[in-house]
Amino acid sequence: MTDLRRKKPVRAKSLSTLAIHAGEEPDPTTGALTPPLHMSAAFRLPDFGPSLFDALTMESQQPPFAYARWGNPTARALEAKLAALEGGEAALALATGMAAVSALTFTFLKAGDHVIASEVCYAGSVELFGLHLPRQGIEVSLVDTSDPDQVRQALQPQTKLVYVETPANPILRISDIEAIAEIAHKAGALLAVDSTWATPCLQQPLALGADYVIHSATKYLNGHGDALGGVVVGPAAGIHRMRKEALVHLGGAISPFNAWLIMRGLATLPLRMARHSQSALEIAHFLDGHPAVSRVVYPGLDSHPHRDLVLGQMSAAGGMLTFQLAGGLGAAITLAERIRLFTYATSLGHARSLLFYYPTDLYVDAATYLSAAQKARIREWTGEGIVRVSVGLEDAEDLIADLDQALRARSAKGLVGPAAYAALKRIQARSAQETEE
Ligand SMILES: *Cc1c(COP(=O)(O)O)cnc(C)c1O
């Protein structure tokens, strides 16, 4: 059997080398170069003795395998690679990005604690903070973390965690990791950074002072849009605690097959991120000058409000951008209908290009956990309606041509869509009122 514990870690500075070699070695029994896929729910336990107790109690940080929820060899290989890429001591792989976020919060927080989190971040995360943590007696302050003063002002004696997503999904606000790490640490709180949109190739939160880095591995780390996964990287003792508490008790174990797919995807991560970033910049420039587009937000453009921070903190601006359509909802409906290379879909970081339209009235107004002032500030940043673009690995000129023809198109659905949407909203409002009565 592959003994992954005996492997010497690859020591290389270059991410391109680590992406291929870290956490991998030829299988000692067969010589297979590709890491084996261990699809086994249970493992033969060691003979009676210290190893058996270690397997059952997980006393050591790399105990013998016992049951696949607690750890499995394919996930462990992925964890070694991700820890190396983020420059962390250890990593915990989980079933999804949300399993990673919830593992972190439910391991390190208890009733009476206070959390400060980005008011705009991945919808699942901000809903976890805004809706679920308060139900557990954990107080949450949602602030604009792109302004470190807001983080400082929100601190309380019982603040245990500052949670920052940068770049923030979907509006691409950038938060200063180094400045916030200092603020959090002075107050005795941990800093966790969701770095999904940057990947270790563009941003290294641990080197900037963060305690934990989180990724939805579903996105760029895997890169092929065919597996869900999540990861937390950080200090060995904290990761071990998360494994024993969150993974064993809350579940959320990654499928070995998904871990294997993500490992395979990681080999090309540095190449892919360079290409995503290059094409996104070309597309951002194209959109910036397009008559149908009223605003483009991309960290690689000089017009980005946090451009200085981007230059100091990120090595490239990544593959995500958002833009606003001069023609509003009708234009968005036509765009979604007429794109051919792009697909109208959620998710991001795939080889294929995706775009998704958020009507601001749904995405911002429906957030019960945001104040009117917060909603107004988000609207001011985005305008009405956001088109979120995940630039894939296709030829940039082909992508630009596809967007151009779809932006210039007129469609019947685009003409009548806004009136139909308004009618639908009136019906929904009426039936909500009737339910209340
Ligand atoms: C998608 C996403 C998540 C959630 O990840 P899942 O794998 O879908 O659970 C968390 N954070 C960010 C920034 C994301 O884009």
PDB file of C-alpha atoms in Angstrom, residues 45-57 59 64:
ATOM      1  CA  LEU A  45      -6.605  -1.495  11.339  1.00  0.00           C
ATOM      2  CA  PRO A  46      -3.122  -1.883  12.831  1.00  0.00           C
ATOM      3  CA  ASP A  47      -2.489  -4.710  15.320  1.00  0.00           C
ATOM      4  CA  PHE A  48      -3.295  -4.045  18.965  1.00  0.00           C
ATOM      5  CA  GLY A  49      -0.869  -1.395  20.222  1.00  0.00           C
ATOM      6  CA  PRO A  50      -0.043   2.323  19.996  1.00  0.00           C
ATOM      7  CA  SER A  51      -0.739   2.533  16.238  1.00  0.00           C
ATOM      8  CA  LEU A  52      -4.207   1.120  16.729  1.00  0.00           C
ATOM      9  CA  PHE A  53      -4.956   3.661  19.448  1.00  0.00           C
ATOM     10  CA  ASP A  54      -3.620   6.417  17.212  1.00  0.00           C
ATOM     11  CA  ALA A  55      -5.849   5.255  14.339  1.00  0.00           C
ATOM     12  CA  LEU A  56      -8.904   5.234  16.602  1.00  0.00           C
ATOM     13  CA  THR A  57      -8.276   8.410  18.610  1.00  0.00           C
ATOM     14  CA  GLU A  59      -3.852  11.532  18.569  1.00  0.00           C
ATOM     15  CA  PRO A  64      -3.064   5.376  10.370  1.00  0.00           C
TER      16      PRO A  64
END
